[in-house]
């Protein structure tokens, strides 16, 4: 049986998003299993030069990247087959030093007429969340699929109705842990076209609860495409500067967040959005129009 230790300070916590269990009565940032193996410190500081990732298509829109914890698969949405219609693609590599394979459409998650995108995946790579307007949805709603192992196809796709609003678009549903999930949504009381919301549940066997607005990330501008890193900090897209840029907000430890800071070494006069940060904090993937179309980029620190 795993024993849990509640810490009074969250700044140095080591939380394994996508695999841990959380007592719903305690903030997720304050819980650490005392038998968890030691991990290297989460990397901080600015990222280096961004590089175009080989999975990018020269003219198509490639967006919404998600990787499992070992970073040997990369899932993303692309309209490379039918312009304007997004499907889910995947590329793989045998080791971190290998190049990515040619991307292939994930046929069991994609449909012929609807859009699929806003991909997020659990750290073990066995549960995937994405947005789609397939029937019975009329807006972009959150869907989920599972697979028994990394070599198997994805199983049945199901609508996650408990976090999907039939009257608003919901997207980028990231399972930060077994009991905490973040998503972007335009539902009320969101302002500026969308805000960051959080859903919780008591255990992995329960349905996700009704999403609640995350305090401090709810301005009159657009906030979305949120990704919570291992420390609980939120990386998100905001258009307050006139275009879309990537920002990061540190947690206060009580469910609220400090004032966001712009990731200045990555963001420029064009679009930069949809950040994904590795478990150790050394690697960031994001999308940008700096190469002419929306493509996938990567930087390290």
PDB file of C-alpha atoms in Angstrom:
ATOM      1  CA  UNK A   1       0.000   0.000   0.000  1.00  0.00           C
ATOM      2  CA  UNK A   2       1.302   3.445  -0.869  1.00  0.00           C
ATOM      3  CA  UNK A   3       1.535   5.939   1.992  1.00  0.00           C
ATOM      4  CA  UNK A   4       1.144   9.636   1.352  1.00  0.00           C
ATOM      5  CA  UNK A   5       2.905  12.536   2.999  1.00  0.00           C
ATOM      6  CA  UNK A   6       1.289  15.983   2.999  1.00  0.00           C
ATOM      7  CA  UNK A   7       3.803  18.795   2.663  1.00  0.00           C
ATOM      8  CA  UNK A   8       3.278  22.330   3.868  1.00  0.00           C
ATOM      9  CA  UNK A   9       5.351  23.905   1.112  1.00  0.00           C
ATOM     10  CA  UNK A  10       4.687  23.162  -2.552  1.00  0.00           C
ATOM     11  CA  UNK A  11       7.583  24.947  -4.190  1.00  0.00           C
ATOM     12  CA  UNK A  12       9.895  21.976  -3.912  1.00  0.00           C
ATOM     13  CA  UNK A  13       7.349  19.210  -4.361  1.00  0.00           C
ATOM     14  CA  UNK A  14       8.006  16.397  -6.770  1.00  0.00           C
ATOM     15  CA  UNK A  15       4.732  15.350  -8.259  1.00  0.00           C
ATOM     16  CA  UNK A  16       4.416  12.761 -10.961  1.00  0.00           C
ATOM     17  CA  UNK A  17       1.549  14.009 -13.126  1.00  0.00           C
ATOM     18  CA  UNK A  18      -0.430  11.330 -14.832  1.00  0.00           C
ATOM     19  CA  UNK A  19       0.471   8.541 -12.407  1.00  0.00           C
ATOM     20  CA  UNK A  20      -0.114   9.661  -8.829  1.00  0.00           C
ATOM     21  CA  UNK A  21      -3.149   9.579  -6.574  1.00  0.00           C
ATOM     22  CA  UNK A  22      -4.427  12.601  -4.739  1.00  0.00           C
ATOM     23  CA  UNK A  23      -6.727  13.102  -1.783  1.00  0.00           C
ATOM     24  CA  UNK A  24      -9.450  15.401  -3.122  1.00  0.00           C
ATOM     25  CA  UNK A  25      -9.465  17.362   0.152  1.00  0.00           C
ATOM     26  CA  UNK A  26      -5.874  18.531  -0.336  1.00  0.00           C
ATOM     27  CA  UNK A  27      -4.380  20.730  -3.015  1.00  0.00           C
ATOM     28  CA  UNK A  28      -2.649  18.649  -5.682  1.00  0.00           C
ATOM     29  CA  UNK A  29       0.560  20.634  -5.334  1.00  0.00           C
ATOM     30  CA  UNK A  30       0.976  19.591  -1.694  1.00  0.00           C
ATOM     31  CA  UNK A  31       0.998  15.813  -2.028  1.00  0.00           C
ATOM     32  CA  UNK A  32       4.012  13.563  -2.529  1.00  0.00           C
ATOM     33  CA  UNK A  33       4.285   9.798  -2.046  1.00  0.00           C
ATOM     34  CA  UNK A  34       6.968   9.218   0.577  1.00  0.00           C
ATOM     35  CA  UNK A  35       8.139   6.081  -1.230  1.00  0.00           C
ATOM     36  CA  UNK A  36       8.582   7.914  -4.551  1.00  0.00           C
ATOM     37  CA  UNK A  37      12.086   7.549  -6.026  1.00  0.00           C
ATOM     38  CA  UNK A  38      14.202  10.709  -6.004  1.00  0.00           C
ATOM     39  CA  UNK A  39      14.019  12.791  -9.175  1.00  0.00           C
ATOM     40  CA  UNK A  40      16.401  15.344 -10.560  1.00  0.00           C
ATOM     41  CA  UNK A  41      15.420  18.963  -9.881  1.00  0.00           C
ATOM     42  CA  UNK A  42      13.048  20.529 -12.379  1.00  0.00           C
ATOM     43  CA  UNK A  43      15.131  22.602 -14.780  1.00  0.00           C
ATOM     44  CA  UNK A  44      14.727  26.381 -14.709  1.00  0.00           C
ATOM     45  CA  UNK A  45      16.114  29.293 -16.658  1.00  0.00           C
ATOM     46  CA  UNK A  46      15.668  30.422 -20.255  1.00  0.00           C
ATOM     47  CA  UNK A  47      15.412  28.038 -23.175  1.00  0.00           C
ATOM     48  CA  UNK A  48      17.967  28.055 -25.977  1.00  0.00           C
ATOM     49  CA  UNK A  49      17.367  28.545 -29.667  1.00  0.00           C
ATOM     50  CA  UNK A  50      14.203  26.956 -31.037  1.00  0.00           C
ATOM     51  CA  UNK A  51      14.559  24.356 -33.785  1.00  0.00           C
ATOM     52  CA  UNK A  52      11.992  23.243 -36.353  1.00  0.00           C
ATOM     53  CA  UNK A  53      10.919  19.652 -35.626  1.00  0.00           C
ATOM     54  CA  UNK A  54      11.097  17.297 -38.595  1.00  0.00           C
ATOM     55  CA  UNK A  55       7.453  16.190 -38.276  1.00  0.00           C
ATOM     56  CA  UNK A  56       6.305  19.592 -39.546  1.00  0.00           C
ATOM     57  CA  UNK A  57       4.650  19.861 -42.961  1.00  0.00           C
ATOM     58  CA  UNK A  58       5.815  22.654 -45.270  1.00  0.00           C
ATOM     59  CA  UNK A  59       2.360  24.075 -45.975  1.00  0.00           C
ATOM     60  CA  UNK A  60      -0.130  22.372 -43.627  1.00  0.00           C
ATOM     61  CA  UNK A  61      -1.125  23.506 -40.141  1.00  0.00           C
ATOM     62  CA  UNK A  62       0.508  21.365 -37.429  1.00  0.00           C
ATOM     63  CA  UNK A  63      -0.605  22.157 -33.898  1.00  0.00           C
ATOM     64  CA  UNK A  64      -1.396  20.933 -30.365  1.00  0.00           C
ATOM     65  CA  UNK A  65       1.564  18.703 -29.513  1.00  0.00           C
ATOM     66  CA  UNK A  66       1.484  16.044 -26.795  1.00  0.00           C
ATOM     67  CA  UNK A  67       4.082  13.480 -25.741  1.00  0.00           C
ATOM     68  CA  UNK A  68       4.159  10.734 -23.116  1.00  0.00           C
ATOM     69  CA  UNK A  69       6.762  10.981 -20.381  1.00  0.00           C
ATOM     70  CA  UNK A  70       9.507   9.103 -22.242  1.00  0.00           C
ATOM     71  CA  UNK A  71       9.129  11.422 -25.283  1.00  0.00           C
ATOM     72  CA  UNK A  72       9.323   8.520 -27.749  1.00  0.00           C
ATOM     73  CA  UNK A  73       5.965   9.357 -29.353  1.00  0.00           C
ATOM     74  CA  UNK A  74       4.627  12.718 -30.438  1.00  0.00           C
ATOM     75  CA  UNK A  75       0.917  13.244 -31.134  1.00  0.00           C
ATOM     76  CA  UNK A  76      -0.411  16.362 -32.840  1.00  0.00           C
ATOM     77  CA  UNK A  77      -3.218  17.648 -35.011  1.00  0.00           C
ATOM     78  CA  UNK A  78      -2.728  18.477 -38.677  1.00  0.00           C
ATOM     79  CA  UNK A  79      -4.791  19.347 -41.747  1.00  0.00           C
ATOM     80  CA  UNK A  80      -2.184  17.960 -44.152  1.00  0.00           C
ATOM     81  CA  UNK A  81      -4.651  15.501 -45.717  1.00  0.00           C
ATOM     82  CA  UNK A  82      -7.640  17.838 -46.143  1.00  0.00           C
ATOM     83  CA  UNK A  83      -6.945  21.561 -45.814  1.00  0.00           C
ATOM     84  CA  UNK A  84      -8.975  23.047 -42.985  1.00  0.00           C
ATOM     85  CA  UNK A  85      -9.921  19.676 -41.474  1.00  0.00           C
ATOM     86  CA  UNK A  86      -7.805  18.503 -38.563  1.00  0.00           C
ATOM     87  CA  UNK A  87      -6.941  14.889 -37.812  1.00  0.00           C
ATOM     88  CA  UNK A  88      -4.640  13.339 -35.229  1.00  0.00           C
ATOM     89  CA  UNK A  89      -1.166  12.208 -36.284  1.00  0.00           C
ATOM     90  CA  UNK A  90       1.680  10.425 -34.514  1.00  0.00           C
ATOM     91  CA  UNK A  91       5.414  10.040 -35.074  1.00  0.00           C
ATOM     92  CA  UNK A  92       7.756   7.773 -33.127  1.00  0.00           C
ATOM     93  CA  UNK A  93      11.436   7.264 -32.398  1.00  0.00           C
ATOM     94  CA  UNK A  94      13.381   4.462 -30.719  1.00  0.00           C
ATOM     95  CA  UNK A  95      15.523   6.712 -28.489  1.00  0.00           C
ATOM     96  CA  UNK A  96      15.747  10.398 -27.657  1.00  0.00           C
ATOM     97  CA  UNK A  97      18.748  10.686 -29.975  1.00  0.00           C
ATOM     98  CA  UNK A  98      16.923   9.267 -32.999  1.00  0.00           C
ATOM     99  CA  UNK A  99      15.028  11.270 -35.600  1.00  0.00           C
ATOM    100  CA  UNK A 100      11.255  11.116 -35.697  1.00  0.00           C
ATOM    101  CA  UNK A 101       9.551   8.705 -38.060  1.00  0.00           C
ATOM    102  CA  UNK A 102       7.309  10.017 -40.802  1.00  0.00           C
ATOM    103  CA  UNK A 103       4.013  11.083 -39.202  1.00  0.00           C
ATOM    104  CA  UNK A 104       1.033   8.778 -39.743  1.00  0.00           C
ATOM    105  CA  UNK A 105      -2.641   9.520 -39.199  1.00  0.00           C
ATOM    106  CA  UNK A 106      -4.096   7.793 -36.145  1.00  0.00           C
ATOM    107  CA  UNK A 107      -7.056   6.296 -37.961  1.00  0.00           C
ATOM    108  CA  UNK A 108      -8.827   4.941 -34.893  1.00  0.00           C
ATOM    109  CA  UNK A 109      -9.047   8.481 -33.442  1.00  0.00           C
ATOM    110  CA  UNK A 110      -9.753  10.434 -36.640  1.00  0.00           C
ATOM    111  CA  UNK A 111     -12.986  10.766 -38.614  1.00  0.00           C
ATOM    112  CA  UNK A 112     -13.756  11.491 -42.256  1.00  0.00           C
ATOM    113  CA  UNK A 113     -15.871  14.607 -41.798  1.00  0.00           C
ATOM    114  CA  UNK A 114     -15.295  16.018 -38.291  1.00  0.00           C
ATOM    115  CA  UNK A 115     -12.308  17.801 -36.733  1.00  0.00           C
ATOM    116  CA  UNK A 116     -10.025  16.180 -34.177  1.00  0.00           C
ATOM    117  CA  UNK A 117      -7.300  18.040 -32.316  1.00  0.00           C
ATOM    118  CA  UNK A 118      -6.172  19.625 -29.036  1.00  0.00           C
ATOM    119  CA  UNK A 119      -4.392  16.424 -28.066  1.00  0.00           C
ATOM    120  CA  UNK A 120      -3.202  15.638 -24.533  1.00  0.00           C
ATOM    121  CA  UNK A 121      -1.826  12.320 -23.290  1.00  0.00           C
ATOM    122  CA  UNK A 122      -1.117  10.774 -19.896  1.00  0.00           C
ATOM    123  CA  UNK A 123       2.504  10.380 -18.855  1.00  0.00           C
ATOM    124  CA  UNK A 124       2.384   6.590 -19.300  1.00  0.00           C
ATOM    125  CA  UNK A 125       1.026   7.051 -22.837  1.00  0.00           C
ATOM    126  CA  UNK A 126      -2.015   4.841 -22.283  1.00  0.00           C
ATOM    127  CA  UNK A 127      -4.804   7.435 -22.093  1.00  0.00           C
ATOM    128  CA  UNK A 128      -5.364  10.153 -24.675  1.00  0.00           C
ATOM    129  CA  UNK A 129      -7.721  13.125 -24.548  1.00  0.00           C
ATOM    130  CA  UNK A 130      -8.631  15.212 -27.583  1.00  0.00           C
ATOM    131  CA  UNK A 131     -11.296  17.586 -28.849  1.00  0.00           C
ATOM    132  CA  UNK A 132     -13.737  16.792 -31.647  1.00  0.00           C
ATOM    133  CA  UNK A 133     -17.000  18.034 -33.103  1.00  0.00           C
ATOM    134  CA  UNK A 134     -18.038  14.548 -34.266  1.00  0.00           C
ATOM    135  CA  UNK A 135     -21.598  13.433 -33.567  1.00  0.00           C
ATOM    136  CA  UNK A 136     -23.238  13.829 -31.112  1.00  0.00           C
ATOM    137  CA  UNK A 137     -21.202  17.008 -30.511  1.00  0.00           C
ATOM    138  CA  UNK A 138     -22.052  20.248 -32.299  1.00  0.00           C
ATOM    139  CA  UNK A 139     -19.123  22.156 -30.768  1.00  0.00           C
ATOM    140  CA  UNK A 140     -15.645  20.927 -29.931  1.00  0.00           C
ATOM    141  CA  UNK A 141     -16.063  18.582 -26.961  1.00  0.00           C
ATOM    142  CA  UNK A 142     -13.598  16.435 -25.034  1.00  0.00           C
ATOM    143  CA  UNK A 143     -13.185  12.783 -26.045  1.00  0.00           C
ATOM    144  CA  UNK A 144     -11.001  10.062 -24.568  1.00  0.00           C
ATOM    145  CA  UNK A 145      -9.533   6.710 -25.600  1.00  0.00           C
ATOM    146  CA  UNK A 146      -7.287   4.154 -23.918  1.00  0.00           C
ATOM    147  CA  UNK A 147      -4.919   1.401 -25.037  1.00  0.00           C
ATOM    148  CA  UNK A 148      -3.550  -1.548 -23.053  1.00  0.00           C
ATOM    149  CA  UNK A 149       0.062  -0.913 -24.065  1.00  0.00           C
ATOM    150  CA  UNK A 150       2.105   1.373 -26.296  1.00  0.00           C
ATOM    151  CA  UNK A 151       2.171  -1.101 -29.168  1.00  0.00           C
ATOM    152  CA  UNK A 152      -1.612  -1.497 -29.396  1.00  0.00           C
ATOM    153  CA  UNK A 153      -4.130   0.660 -31.281  1.00  0.00           C
ATOM    154  CA  UNK A 154      -6.379   2.984 -29.319  1.00  0.00           C
ATOM    155  CA  UNK A 155      -9.621   1.480 -28.066  1.00  0.00           C
ATOM    156  CA  UNK A 156     -13.137   2.840 -28.181  1.00  0.00           C
ATOM    157  CA  UNK A 157     -13.459   6.616 -28.278  1.00  0.00           C
ATOM    158  CA  UNK A 158     -15.844   8.035 -25.674  1.00  0.00           C
ATOM    159  CA  UNK A 159     -17.278  11.488 -25.049  1.00  0.00           C
ATOM    160  CA  UNK A 160     -16.209  12.828 -21.658  1.00  0.00           C
ATOM    161  CA  UNK A 161     -19.569  14.405 -21.011  1.00  0.00           C
ATOM    162  CA  UNK A 162     -18.857  15.525 -17.450  1.00  0.00           C
ATOM    163  CA  UNK A 163     -16.338  18.142 -18.658  1.00  0.00           C
ATOM    164  CA  UNK A 164     -17.895  18.928 -22.064  1.00  0.00           C
ATOM    165  CA  UNK A 165     -20.336  21.808 -22.417  1.00  0.00           C
ATOM    166  CA  UNK A 166     -22.820  21.294 -25.294  1.00  0.00           C
ATOM    167  CA  UNK A 167     -23.073  25.051 -25.745  1.00  0.00           C
ATOM    168  CA  UNK A 168     -19.362  25.943 -25.822  1.00  0.00           C
ATOM    169  CA  UNK A 169     -16.083  24.655 -27.199  1.00  0.00           C
ATOM    170  CA  UNK A 170     -13.856  22.622 -24.865  1.00  0.00           C
ATOM    171  CA  UNK A 171     -10.295  21.664 -25.743  1.00  0.00           C
ATOM    172  CA  UNK A 172      -6.804  20.759 -24.475  1.00  0.00           C
ATOM    173  CA  UNK A 173      -7.986  18.568 -21.605  1.00  0.00           C
ATOM    174  CA  UNK A 174      -4.731  17.631 -19.843  1.00  0.00           C
ATOM    175  CA  UNK A 175      -4.824  14.959 -17.107  1.00  0.00           C
ATOM    176  CA  UNK A 176      -2.171  16.422 -14.778  1.00  0.00           C
ATOM    177  CA  UNK A 177      -2.757  13.595 -12.326  1.00  0.00           C
ATOM    178  CA  UNK A 178      -5.330  10.893 -11.693  1.00  0.00           C
ATOM    179  CA  UNK A 179      -7.498  13.454  -9.933  1.00  0.00           C
ATOM    180  CA  UNK A 180      -6.666  16.855 -11.478  1.00  0.00           C
ATOM    181  CA  UNK A 181      -7.317  17.898 -15.080  1.00  0.00           C
ATOM    182  CA  UNK A 182      -6.920  21.259 -16.807  1.00  0.00           C
ATOM    183  CA  UNK A 183      -8.725  22.366 -19.946  1.00  0.00           C
ATOM    184  CA  UNK A 184      -9.484  25.417 -22.018  1.00  0.00           C
ATOM    185  CA  UNK A 185     -13.091  26.324 -22.590  1.00  0.00           C
ATOM    186  CA  UNK A 186     -15.253  29.183 -23.800  1.00  0.00           C
ATOM    187  CA  UNK A 187     -18.093  28.346 -21.402  1.00  0.00           C
ATOM    188  CA  UNK A 188     -19.424  30.941 -18.973  1.00  0.00           C
ATOM    189  CA  UNK A 189     -17.942  32.701 -17.078  1.00  0.00           C
ATOM    190  CA  UNK A 190     -14.977  32.638 -19.505  1.00  0.00           C
ATOM    191  CA  UNK A 191     -13.973  35.981 -20.961  1.00  0.00           C
ATOM    192  CA  UNK A 192     -12.116  36.917 -24.140  1.00  0.00           C
ATOM    193  CA  UNK A 193     -13.047  33.759 -26.044  1.00  0.00           C
ATOM    194  CA  UNK A 194     -11.765  31.280 -23.475  1.00  0.00           C
ATOM    195  CA  UNK A 195     -10.121  30.750 -20.096  1.00  0.00           C
ATOM    196  CA  UNK A 196      -8.325  28.011 -18.189  1.00  0.00           C
ATOM    197  CA  UNK A 197     -10.539  25.705 -16.126  1.00  0.00           C
ATOM    198  CA  UNK A 198      -9.760  22.877 -13.696  1.00  0.00           C
ATOM    199  CA  UNK A 199     -11.660  19.671 -12.983  1.00  0.00           C
ATOM    200  CA  UNK A 200     -11.077  17.305 -10.061  1.00  0.00           C
ATOM    201  CA  UNK A 201     -12.302  13.900  -8.933  1.00  0.00           C
ATOM    202  CA  UNK A 202     -11.796  11.712  -5.867  1.00  0.00           C
ATOM    203  CA  UNK A 203     -10.147   8.798  -7.677  1.00  0.00           C
ATOM    204  CA  UNK A 204      -9.277   7.531 -11.131  1.00  0.00           C
ATOM    205  CA  UNK A 205     -12.426   5.399 -11.076  1.00  0.00           C
ATOM    206  CA  UNK A 206     -14.718   8.443 -10.761  1.00  0.00           C
ATOM    207  CA  UNK A 207     -16.057  10.827 -13.396  1.00  0.00           C
ATOM    208  CA  UNK A 208     -14.392  14.216 -13.714  1.00  0.00           C
ATOM    209  CA  UNK A 209     -16.236  16.955 -11.852  1.00  0.00           C
ATOM    210  CA  UNK A 210     -17.686  20.115 -13.359  1.00  0.00           C
ATOM    211  CA  UNK A 211     -14.762  22.338 -14.484  1.00  0.00           C
ATOM    212  CA  UNK A 212     -14.165  25.492 -12.442  1.00  0.00           C
ATOM    213  CA  UNK A 213     -12.420  28.669 -13.520  1.00  0.00           C
ATOM    214  CA  UNK A 214      -8.773  28.851 -12.397  1.00  0.00           C
ATOM    215  CA  UNK A 215      -8.312  32.087 -10.403  1.00  0.00           C
ATOM    216  CA  UNK A 216      -5.690  34.444 -11.812  1.00  0.00           C
ATOM    217  CA  UNK A 217      -5.848  33.131 -15.374  1.00  0.00           C
ATOM    218  CA  UNK A 218      -9.165  34.740 -16.276  1.00  0.00           C
ATOM    219  CA  UNK A 219      -8.632  38.067 -18.011  1.00  0.00           C
ATOM    220  CA  UNK A 220     -10.663  39.728 -20.741  1.00  0.00           C
ATOM    221  CA  UNK A 221      -8.116  38.340 -23.222  1.00  0.00           C
ATOM    222  CA  UNK A 222      -7.968  34.767 -24.499  1.00  0.00           C
ATOM    223  CA  UNK A 223      -6.299  32.210 -22.237  1.00  0.00           C
ATOM    224  CA  UNK A 224      -6.166  28.621 -23.393  1.00  0.00           C
ATOM    225  CA  UNK A 225      -4.077  25.615 -24.388  1.00  0.00           C
ATOM    226  CA  UNK A 226      -3.003  25.216 -20.771  1.00  0.00           C
ATOM    227  CA  UNK A 227      -0.318  22.692 -19.832  1.00  0.00           C
ATOM    228  CA  UNK A 228       0.633  22.024 -16.206  1.00  0.00           C
ATOM    229  CA  UNK A 229       4.240  20.956 -15.733  1.00  0.00           C
ATOM    230  CA  UNK A 230       5.612  18.698 -12.993  1.00  0.00           C
ATOM    231  CA  UNK A 231       5.804  21.573 -10.501  1.00  0.00           C
ATOM    232  CA  UNK A 232       2.170  22.536 -11.076  1.00  0.00           C
ATOM    233  CA  UNK A 233       3.031  25.697 -13.008  1.00  0.00           C
ATOM    234  CA  UNK A 234       0.679  26.474 -15.901  1.00  0.00           C
ATOM    235  CA  UNK A 235       2.002  27.228 -19.387  1.00  0.00           C
ATOM    236  CA  UNK A 236      -0.729  28.756 -21.533  1.00  0.00           C
ATOM    237  CA  UNK A 237      -1.497  30.820 -24.626  1.00  0.00           C
ATOM    238  CA  UNK A 238      -2.602  34.449 -24.332  1.00  0.00           C
ATOM    239  CA  UNK A 239      -3.311  37.045 -27.019  1.00  0.00           C
ATOM    240  CA  UNK A 240      -2.952  40.136 -24.853  1.00  0.00           C
ATOM    241  CA  UNK A 241      -0.020  41.483 -26.882  1.00  0.00           C
ATOM    242  CA  UNK A 242      -1.988  41.374 -30.140  1.00  0.00           C
ATOM    243  CA  UNK A 243      -0.862  37.931 -31.223  1.00  0.00           C
ATOM    244  CA  UNK A 244      -0.668  34.586 -29.465  1.00  0.00           C
ATOM    245  CA  UNK A 245       2.222  34.113 -27.046  1.00  0.00           C
ATOM    246  CA  UNK A 246       3.241  31.572 -24.389  1.00  0.00           C
ATOM    247  CA  UNK A 247       3.046  32.563 -20.735  1.00  0.00           C
ATOM    248  CA  UNK A 248       3.815  30.722 -17.490  1.00  0.00           C
ATOM    249  CA  UNK A 249       2.143  31.133 -14.086  1.00  0.00           C
ATOM    250  CA  UNK A 250       3.598  29.702 -10.853  1.00  0.00           C
ATOM    251  CA  UNK A 251       1.219  28.101  -8.328  1.00  0.00           C
ATOM    252  CA  UNK A 252       0.652  29.700  -4.937  1.00  0.00           C
ATOM    253  CA  UNK A 253      -0.147  26.332  -3.352  1.00  0.00           C
ATOM    254  CA  UNK A 254      -3.785  27.162  -2.612  1.00  0.00           C
ATOM    255  CA  UNK A 255      -5.247  26.597  -6.081  1.00  0.00           C
ATOM    256  CA  UNK A 256      -4.438  30.124  -7.269  1.00  0.00           C
ATOM    257  CA  UNK A 257      -1.515  31.325  -9.370  1.00  0.00           C
ATOM    258  CA  UNK A 258       0.998  34.137  -9.345  1.00  0.00           C
ATOM    259  CA  UNK A 259       1.009  36.789 -12.066  1.00  0.00           C
ATOM    260  CA  UNK A 260       1.935  35.132 -15.387  1.00  0.00           C
ATOM    261  CA  UNK A 261       5.256  35.854 -17.080  1.00  0.00           C
ATOM    262  CA  UNK A 262       5.896  35.912 -20.816  1.00  0.00           C
ATOM    263  CA  UNK A 263       8.401  33.331 -22.116  1.00  0.00           C
ATOM    264  CA  UNK A 264      10.416  36.038 -23.818  1.00  0.00           C
ATOM    265  CA  UNK A 265      13.152  33.846 -25.331  1.00  0.00           C
ATOM    266  CA  UNK A 266      10.546  31.941 -27.361  1.00  0.00           C
ATOM    267  CA  UNK A 267       7.904  34.536 -28.166  1.00  0.00           C
ATOM    268  CA  UNK A 268       8.237  37.095 -30.945  1.00  0.00           C
ATOM    269  CA  UNK A 269       6.024  39.132 -33.284  1.00  0.00           C
ATOM    270  CA  UNK A 270       4.348  36.035 -34.771  1.00  0.00           C
ATOM    271  CA  UNK A 271       2.251  33.245 -33.256  1.00  0.00           C
ATOM    272  CA  UNK A 272       3.731  31.020 -30.548  1.00  0.00           C
ATOM    273  CA  UNK A 273       1.331  28.771 -28.703  1.00  0.00           C
ATOM    274  CA  UNK A 274       0.454  25.385 -27.243  1.00  0.00           C
ATOM    275  CA  UNK A 275       3.467  24.599 -25.052  1.00  0.00           C
ATOM    276  CA  UNK A 276       4.356  21.086 -23.865  1.00  0.00           C
ATOM    277  CA  UNK A 277       7.152  20.797 -21.272  1.00  0.00           C
ATOM    278  CA  UNK A 278       9.066  17.616 -20.418  1.00  0.00           C
ATOM    279  CA  UNK A 279       8.894  16.032 -16.974  1.00  0.00           C
ATOM    280  CA  UNK A 280      12.430  17.213 -16.134  1.00  0.00           C
ATOM    281  CA  UNK A 281      11.823  20.734 -17.444  1.00  0.00           C
ATOM    282  CA  UNK A 282      14.693  20.625 -19.936  1.00  0.00           C
ATOM    283  CA  UNK A 283      12.645  20.471 -23.156  1.00  0.00           C
ATOM    284  CA  UNK A 284       9.748  22.482 -24.524  1.00  0.00           C
ATOM    285  CA  UNK A 285       7.724  21.763 -27.649  1.00  0.00           C
ATOM    286  CA  UNK A 286       5.443  24.453 -29.080  1.00  0.00           C
ATOM    287  CA  UNK A 287       3.941  25.639 -32.355  1.00  0.00           C
ATOM    288  CA  UNK A 288       4.764  28.824 -34.221  1.00  0.00           C
ATOM    289  CA  UNK A 289       4.169  30.566 -37.543  1.00  0.00           C
ATOM    290  CA  UNK A 290       7.779  31.800 -37.721  1.00  0.00           C
ATOM    291  CA  UNK A 291       8.437  29.385 -40.601  1.00  0.00           C
ATOM    292  CA  UNK A 292       5.491  30.557 -42.707  1.00  0.00           C
ATOM    293  CA  UNK A 293       2.818  28.100 -41.584  1.00  0.00           C
ATOM    294  CA  UNK A 294       1.951  26.775 -38.127  1.00  0.00           C
ATOM    295  CA  UNK A 295       4.736  24.263 -37.399  1.00  0.00           C
ATOM    296  CA  UNK A 296       6.202  22.360 -34.475  1.00  0.00           C
ATOM    297  CA  UNK A 297       9.333  23.685 -32.759  1.00  0.00           C
ATOM    298  CA  UNK A 298      11.493  22.479 -29.889  1.00  0.00           C
ATOM    299  CA  UNK A 299      13.966  24.181 -27.527  1.00  0.00           C
ATOM    300  CA  UNK A 300      16.119  22.984 -24.625  1.00  0.00           C
ATOM    301  CA  UNK A 301      17.632  24.414 -21.453  1.00  0.00           C
TER     302      UNK A 301
END
